[in-house]
XYZ file of C-alpha atoms in Angstrom:
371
model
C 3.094 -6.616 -44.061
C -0.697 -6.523 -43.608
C -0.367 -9.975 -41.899
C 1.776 -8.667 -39.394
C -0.109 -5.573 -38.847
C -3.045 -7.976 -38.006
C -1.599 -9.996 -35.863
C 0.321 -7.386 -34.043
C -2.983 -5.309 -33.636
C -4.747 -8.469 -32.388
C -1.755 -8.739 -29.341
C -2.269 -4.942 -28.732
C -6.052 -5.403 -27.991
C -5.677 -8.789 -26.100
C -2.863 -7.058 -24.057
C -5.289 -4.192 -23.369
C -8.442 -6.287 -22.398
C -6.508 -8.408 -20.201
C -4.778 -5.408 -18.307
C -8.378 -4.046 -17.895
C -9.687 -7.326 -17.006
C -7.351 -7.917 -14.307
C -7.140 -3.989 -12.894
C -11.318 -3.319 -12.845
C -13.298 -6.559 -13.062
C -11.837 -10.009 -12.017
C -12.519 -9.900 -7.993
C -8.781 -11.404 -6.997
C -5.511 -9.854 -6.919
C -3.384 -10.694 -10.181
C -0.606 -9.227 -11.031
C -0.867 -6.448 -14.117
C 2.474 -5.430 -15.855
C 0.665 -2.144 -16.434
C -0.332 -1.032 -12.803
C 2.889 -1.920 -11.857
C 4.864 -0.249 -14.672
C 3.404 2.503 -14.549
C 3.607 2.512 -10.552
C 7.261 2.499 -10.954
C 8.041 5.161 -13.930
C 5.353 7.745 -12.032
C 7.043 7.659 -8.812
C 10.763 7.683 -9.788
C 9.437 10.640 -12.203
C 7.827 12.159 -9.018
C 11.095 11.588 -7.312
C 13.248 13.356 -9.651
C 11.227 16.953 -9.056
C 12.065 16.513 -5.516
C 15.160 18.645 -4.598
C 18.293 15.991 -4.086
C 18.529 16.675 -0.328
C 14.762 16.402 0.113
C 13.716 14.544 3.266
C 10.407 13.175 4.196
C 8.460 16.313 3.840
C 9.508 17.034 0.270
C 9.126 13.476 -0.628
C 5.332 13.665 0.764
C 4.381 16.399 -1.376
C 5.093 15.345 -4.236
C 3.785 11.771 -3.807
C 0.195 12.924 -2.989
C 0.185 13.376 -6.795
C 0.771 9.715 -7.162
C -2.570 7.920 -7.238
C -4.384 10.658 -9.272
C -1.311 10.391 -11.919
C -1.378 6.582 -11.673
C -5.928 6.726 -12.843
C -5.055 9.243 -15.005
C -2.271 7.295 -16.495
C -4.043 3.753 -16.345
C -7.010 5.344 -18.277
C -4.477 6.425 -21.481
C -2.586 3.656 -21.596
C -5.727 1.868 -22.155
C -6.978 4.288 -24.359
C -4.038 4.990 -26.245
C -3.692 0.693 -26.495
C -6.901 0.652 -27.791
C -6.098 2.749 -30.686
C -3.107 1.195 -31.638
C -4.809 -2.149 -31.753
C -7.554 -0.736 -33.916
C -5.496 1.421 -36.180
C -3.174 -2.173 -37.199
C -6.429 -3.962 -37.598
C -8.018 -1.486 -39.831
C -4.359 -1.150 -42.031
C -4.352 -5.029 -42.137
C -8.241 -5.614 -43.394
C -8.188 -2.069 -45.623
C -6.373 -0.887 -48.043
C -6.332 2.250 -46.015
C -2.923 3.984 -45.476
C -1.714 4.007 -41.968
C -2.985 7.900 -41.542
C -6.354 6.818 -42.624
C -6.405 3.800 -40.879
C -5.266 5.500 -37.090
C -7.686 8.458 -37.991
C -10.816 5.677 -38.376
C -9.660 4.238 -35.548
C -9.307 7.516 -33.550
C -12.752 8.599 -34.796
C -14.729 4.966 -33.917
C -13.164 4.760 -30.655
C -13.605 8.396 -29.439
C -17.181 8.042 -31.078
C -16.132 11.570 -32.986
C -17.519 10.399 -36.029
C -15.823 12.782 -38.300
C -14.011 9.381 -40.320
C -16.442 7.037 -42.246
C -16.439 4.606 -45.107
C -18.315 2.710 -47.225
C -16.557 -0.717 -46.566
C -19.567 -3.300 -45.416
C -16.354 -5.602 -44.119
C -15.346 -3.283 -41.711
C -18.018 -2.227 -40.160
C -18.416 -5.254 -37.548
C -14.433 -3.512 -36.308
C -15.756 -0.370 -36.342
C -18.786 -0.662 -34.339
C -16.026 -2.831 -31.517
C -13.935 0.560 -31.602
C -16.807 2.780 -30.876
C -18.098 0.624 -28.288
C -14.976 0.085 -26.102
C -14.219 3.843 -25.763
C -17.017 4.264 -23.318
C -17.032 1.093 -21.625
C -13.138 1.809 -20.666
C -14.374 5.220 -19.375
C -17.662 3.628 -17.991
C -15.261 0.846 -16.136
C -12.633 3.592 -14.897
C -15.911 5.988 -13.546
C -17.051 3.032 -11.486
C -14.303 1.870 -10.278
C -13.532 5.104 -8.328
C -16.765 4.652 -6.082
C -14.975 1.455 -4.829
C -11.431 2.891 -4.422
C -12.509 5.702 -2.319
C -14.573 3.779 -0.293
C -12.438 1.102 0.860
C -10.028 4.607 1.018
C -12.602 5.732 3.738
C -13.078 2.965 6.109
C -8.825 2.898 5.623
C -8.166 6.323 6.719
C -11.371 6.656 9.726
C -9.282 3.770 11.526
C -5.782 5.771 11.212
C -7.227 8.486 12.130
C -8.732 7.564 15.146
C -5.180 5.552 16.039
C -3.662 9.262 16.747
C -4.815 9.386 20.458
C -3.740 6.234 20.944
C -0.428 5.596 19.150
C 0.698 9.266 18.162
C 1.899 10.570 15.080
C 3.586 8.739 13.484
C 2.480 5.295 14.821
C 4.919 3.396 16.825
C 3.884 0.161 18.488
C 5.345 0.680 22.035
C 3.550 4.286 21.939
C 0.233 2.003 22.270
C 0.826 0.415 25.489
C 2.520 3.432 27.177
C -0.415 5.844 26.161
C -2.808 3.142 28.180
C -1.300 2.744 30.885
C -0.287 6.447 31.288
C -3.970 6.835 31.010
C -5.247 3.728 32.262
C -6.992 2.966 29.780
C -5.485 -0.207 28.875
C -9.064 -1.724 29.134
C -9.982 -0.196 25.673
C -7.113 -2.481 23.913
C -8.616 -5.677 23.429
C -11.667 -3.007 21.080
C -8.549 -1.653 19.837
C -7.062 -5.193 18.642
C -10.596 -6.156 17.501
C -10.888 -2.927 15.301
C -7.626 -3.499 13.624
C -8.066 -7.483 13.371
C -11.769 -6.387 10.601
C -9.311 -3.460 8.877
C -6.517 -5.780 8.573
C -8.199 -8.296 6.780
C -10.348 -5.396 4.660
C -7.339 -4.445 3.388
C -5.572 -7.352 2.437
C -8.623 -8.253 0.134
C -9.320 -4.467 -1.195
C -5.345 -3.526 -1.807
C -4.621 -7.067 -3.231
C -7.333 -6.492 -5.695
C -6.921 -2.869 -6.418
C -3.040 -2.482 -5.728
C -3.694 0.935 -6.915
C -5.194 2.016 -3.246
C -1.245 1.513 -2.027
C -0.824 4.939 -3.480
C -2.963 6.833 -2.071
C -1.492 8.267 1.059
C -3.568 9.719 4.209
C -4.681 13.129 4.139
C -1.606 14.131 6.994
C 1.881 13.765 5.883
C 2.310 11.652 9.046
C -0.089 9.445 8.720
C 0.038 5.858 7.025
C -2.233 2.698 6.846
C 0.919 0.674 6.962
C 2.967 2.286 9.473
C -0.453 2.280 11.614
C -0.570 -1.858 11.057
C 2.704 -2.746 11.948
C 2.384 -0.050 15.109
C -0.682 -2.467 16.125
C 1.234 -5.584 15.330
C 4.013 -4.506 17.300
C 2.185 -3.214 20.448
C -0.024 -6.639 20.210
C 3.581 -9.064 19.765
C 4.997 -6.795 22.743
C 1.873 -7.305 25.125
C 2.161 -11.506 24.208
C 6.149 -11.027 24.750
C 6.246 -9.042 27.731
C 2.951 -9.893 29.917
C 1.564 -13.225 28.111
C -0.859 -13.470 30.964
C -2.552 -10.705 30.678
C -2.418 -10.155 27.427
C -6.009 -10.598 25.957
C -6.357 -13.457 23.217
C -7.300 -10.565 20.668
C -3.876 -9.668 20.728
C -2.886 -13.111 18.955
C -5.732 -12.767 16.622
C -4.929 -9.157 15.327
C -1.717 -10.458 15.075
C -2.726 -13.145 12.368
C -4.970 -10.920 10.565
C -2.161 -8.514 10.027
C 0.111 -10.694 8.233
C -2.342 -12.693 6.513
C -2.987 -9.309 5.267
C 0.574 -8.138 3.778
C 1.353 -12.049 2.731
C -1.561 -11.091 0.521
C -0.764 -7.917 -0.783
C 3.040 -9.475 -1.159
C 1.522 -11.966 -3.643
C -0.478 -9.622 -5.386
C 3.170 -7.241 -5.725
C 4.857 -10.485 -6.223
C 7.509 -9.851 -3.282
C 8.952 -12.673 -2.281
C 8.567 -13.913 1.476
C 8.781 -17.017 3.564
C 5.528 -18.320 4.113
C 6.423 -20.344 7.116
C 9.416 -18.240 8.819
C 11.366 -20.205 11.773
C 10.835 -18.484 14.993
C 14.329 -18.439 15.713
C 14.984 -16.521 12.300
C 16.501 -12.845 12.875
C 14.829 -9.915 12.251
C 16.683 -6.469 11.629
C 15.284 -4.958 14.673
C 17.688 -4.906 17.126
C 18.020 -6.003 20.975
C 18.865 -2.446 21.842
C 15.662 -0.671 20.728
C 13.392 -3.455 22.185
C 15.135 -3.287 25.410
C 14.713 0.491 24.971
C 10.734 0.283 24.587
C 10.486 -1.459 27.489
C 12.084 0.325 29.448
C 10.062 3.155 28.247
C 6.882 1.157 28.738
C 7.901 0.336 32.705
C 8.142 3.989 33.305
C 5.038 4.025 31.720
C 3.572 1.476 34.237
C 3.292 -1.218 32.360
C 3.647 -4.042 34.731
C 5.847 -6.966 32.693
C 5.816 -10.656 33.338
C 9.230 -11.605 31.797
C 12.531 -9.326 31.596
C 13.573 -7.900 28.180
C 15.695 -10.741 27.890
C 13.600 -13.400 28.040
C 11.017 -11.578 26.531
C 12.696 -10.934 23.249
C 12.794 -13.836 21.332
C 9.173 -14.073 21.640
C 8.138 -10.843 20.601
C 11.319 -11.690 17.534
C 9.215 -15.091 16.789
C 5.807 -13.106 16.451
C 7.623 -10.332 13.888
C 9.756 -12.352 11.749
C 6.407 -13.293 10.497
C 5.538 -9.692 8.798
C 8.704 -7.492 9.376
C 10.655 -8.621 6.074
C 7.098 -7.567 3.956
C 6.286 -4.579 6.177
C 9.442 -3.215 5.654
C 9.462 -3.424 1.782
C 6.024 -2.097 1.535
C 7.120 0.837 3.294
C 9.948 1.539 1.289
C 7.937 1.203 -1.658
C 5.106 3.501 -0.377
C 7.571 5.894 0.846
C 6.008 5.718 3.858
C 6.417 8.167 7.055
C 9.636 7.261 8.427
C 8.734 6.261 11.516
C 10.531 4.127 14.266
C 10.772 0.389 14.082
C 9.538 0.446 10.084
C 12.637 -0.179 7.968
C 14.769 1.922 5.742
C 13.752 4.390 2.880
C 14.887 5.404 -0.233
C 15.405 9.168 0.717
C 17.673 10.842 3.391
C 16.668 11.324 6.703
C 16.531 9.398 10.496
C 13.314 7.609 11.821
C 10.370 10.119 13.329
C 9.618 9.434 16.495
C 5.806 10.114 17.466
C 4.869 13.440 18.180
C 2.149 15.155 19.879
C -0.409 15.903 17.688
C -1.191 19.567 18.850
C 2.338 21.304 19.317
C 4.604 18.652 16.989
C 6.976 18.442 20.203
C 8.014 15.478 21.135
C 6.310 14.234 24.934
C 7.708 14.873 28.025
C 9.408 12.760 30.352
C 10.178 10.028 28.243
C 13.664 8.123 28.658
C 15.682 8.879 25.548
C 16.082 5.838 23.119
C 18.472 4.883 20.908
C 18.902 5.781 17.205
C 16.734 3.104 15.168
C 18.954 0.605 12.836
C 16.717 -0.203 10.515
């Protein structure tokens, strides 16, 4: 029995240093069963305090409590790991019952000190469960610094997206605003903006998959609706006017998916790496032929008709729709247009105007959004 206790409390402890290992310190994004775990039992547990009917709003709420519970959580787990490990090693090499042995452990590894012994054999194990106490807390206090600062440079870029692409993001949005505006000059900063966040946050939220739930500080707001909005407004410019379409447009492009083919590996969702152009995507004829139509009213002045235009912009988005619309669904995401499905009630939010929450004026009515 004390055999198995050993060897049992060994497992425990490797299981725990690896998990830690892999969440905090090794700079590449592997996949930890514990993140991920926990991910999924915190926000189906977050799901079931929101009323059944509950649309977006509701659902919004109550996952802004996500990330903190999801630290919080990581941190005990960890914690609580550690003790079990400890408290099986200390049964197996003691003759200590298994109250004794889980109260030394409790007392080394919260450095309480209130549990001692005379046992010269045991002290090398106790002086290991005193010392990895702190350096889980040390490791969980500096690894916040880095979460909330790749958080930051995240959330300045959404943010300053609103005037461009409203709230929520939607790709066509983008080109109408500039050319309602004329400022369709700025786009190419725009694409170049996007193209440095893009690839800053395929390497921060493959490594840390924990930044994919925190959400933006609006309820409307979202890094990844934002990216595909950008993705979509650059594939429509290349689609519809290849022209004049500046060459960031293809670059931003590339970043972008590079970006969630990264996070995908790190989440371990399956995609095709090297997607025919002729593959379908579950975006529809109708609401493409519907945007631009909306962007020619606009002024947007097109090079190609809708129909000859669309399986271009279809061969630039079969390359990230399939992963853009998972993460979403798995973020719970703002519903908004041309982003997939949800797991919650309730149609796709078109963008709004940021001061009154009323949908613009004058725009030609489009049809509801299939997916």
């Amino acid at each position: 029995m004390e055999f198995l206790s050993g060897i049992a409390g060994a497992l425990v402890l490797a299981l725990v240093l690896s998990s830690v290992l892999r969440t905090l310190v090794v700079p590449r994004g592997l996949y930890s069963v514990l993140v991920f775990r926990l991910w999924w039992l915190l926000r189906r547990a977050l799901r079931l305090t929101t009323a059944p009917r509950g649309g977006y709003d509701a659902i919004d709420r109550k996952q802004t409590w996500l990330a903190p519970l999801m630290l919080i959580g990581m941190l005990v787990c960890w914690l609580v790991g550690a003790l079990v490990g400890y408290g099986l090693l200390l049964h197996a090499l003691s003759p200590l019952s298994w109250t004794t042995a889980f109260r030394e452990a409790g007392s080394s590894l919260f450095t309480l000190g209130f549990a001692s012994g005379a046992r010269l054999k045991l002290s090398v194990l106790d002086f290991m469960a005193a010392a990895t106490g702190p350096i889980l807390i040390a490791l969980q206090i500096a690894y916040l610094p880095t979460l909330y600062a790749a958080y930051n440079r995240r959330e300045l870029e959404v943010t300053l997206l609103l005037a461009r692409a409203g709230e929520p993001a939607w790709g066509p949005e983008i080109l109408a605003r500039q050319w309602l505006v004329d400022t369709e000059t700025a786009l190419p900063q725009l694409y170049r903006a996007w193209e440095r966040l893009a690839s800053d946050m395929g390497e921060s939220h493959s490594t840390y998959p924990v930044l994919l739930t925190f959400r933006s500080p609006r309820p409307y707001r979202s890094w990844l609706v934002g990216l595909v909005a950008v993705m979509d407004a650059a594939a429509l410019q290349l689609a519809l006017a290849p022209r004049s379409a500046p060459p960031e447009a293809r670059l931003v492009l590339r970043a972008g998916f590079t970006a969630l083919r990264d996070i995908a590996r790190a989440l371990r969702i399956p995609f095709d790496a090297d997607p025919s152009p002729q593959a379908p995507v579950r975006l529809s004829f109708a609401e493409f032929d519907a945007a631009a139509a909306m962007l020619e009213t606009a002024g947007f002045r097109s090079e190609r008709s809708p129909k000859e235009a669309w399986p271009h912009f279809r061969g630039w988005r079969v390359n990230y729709e399939a992963i853009a619309y998972e993460l979403c669904r798995r973020c719970d995401a703002v519903p908004a247009l041309w982003t997939g499905p949800r797991d919650f009630p309730g149609a796709p939010i078109p963008p709004l105007r940021p001061m009154d929450r009323r949908p613009p004026a004058g725009r030609p009515e489009l049809p509801p959004a299939e997916g």
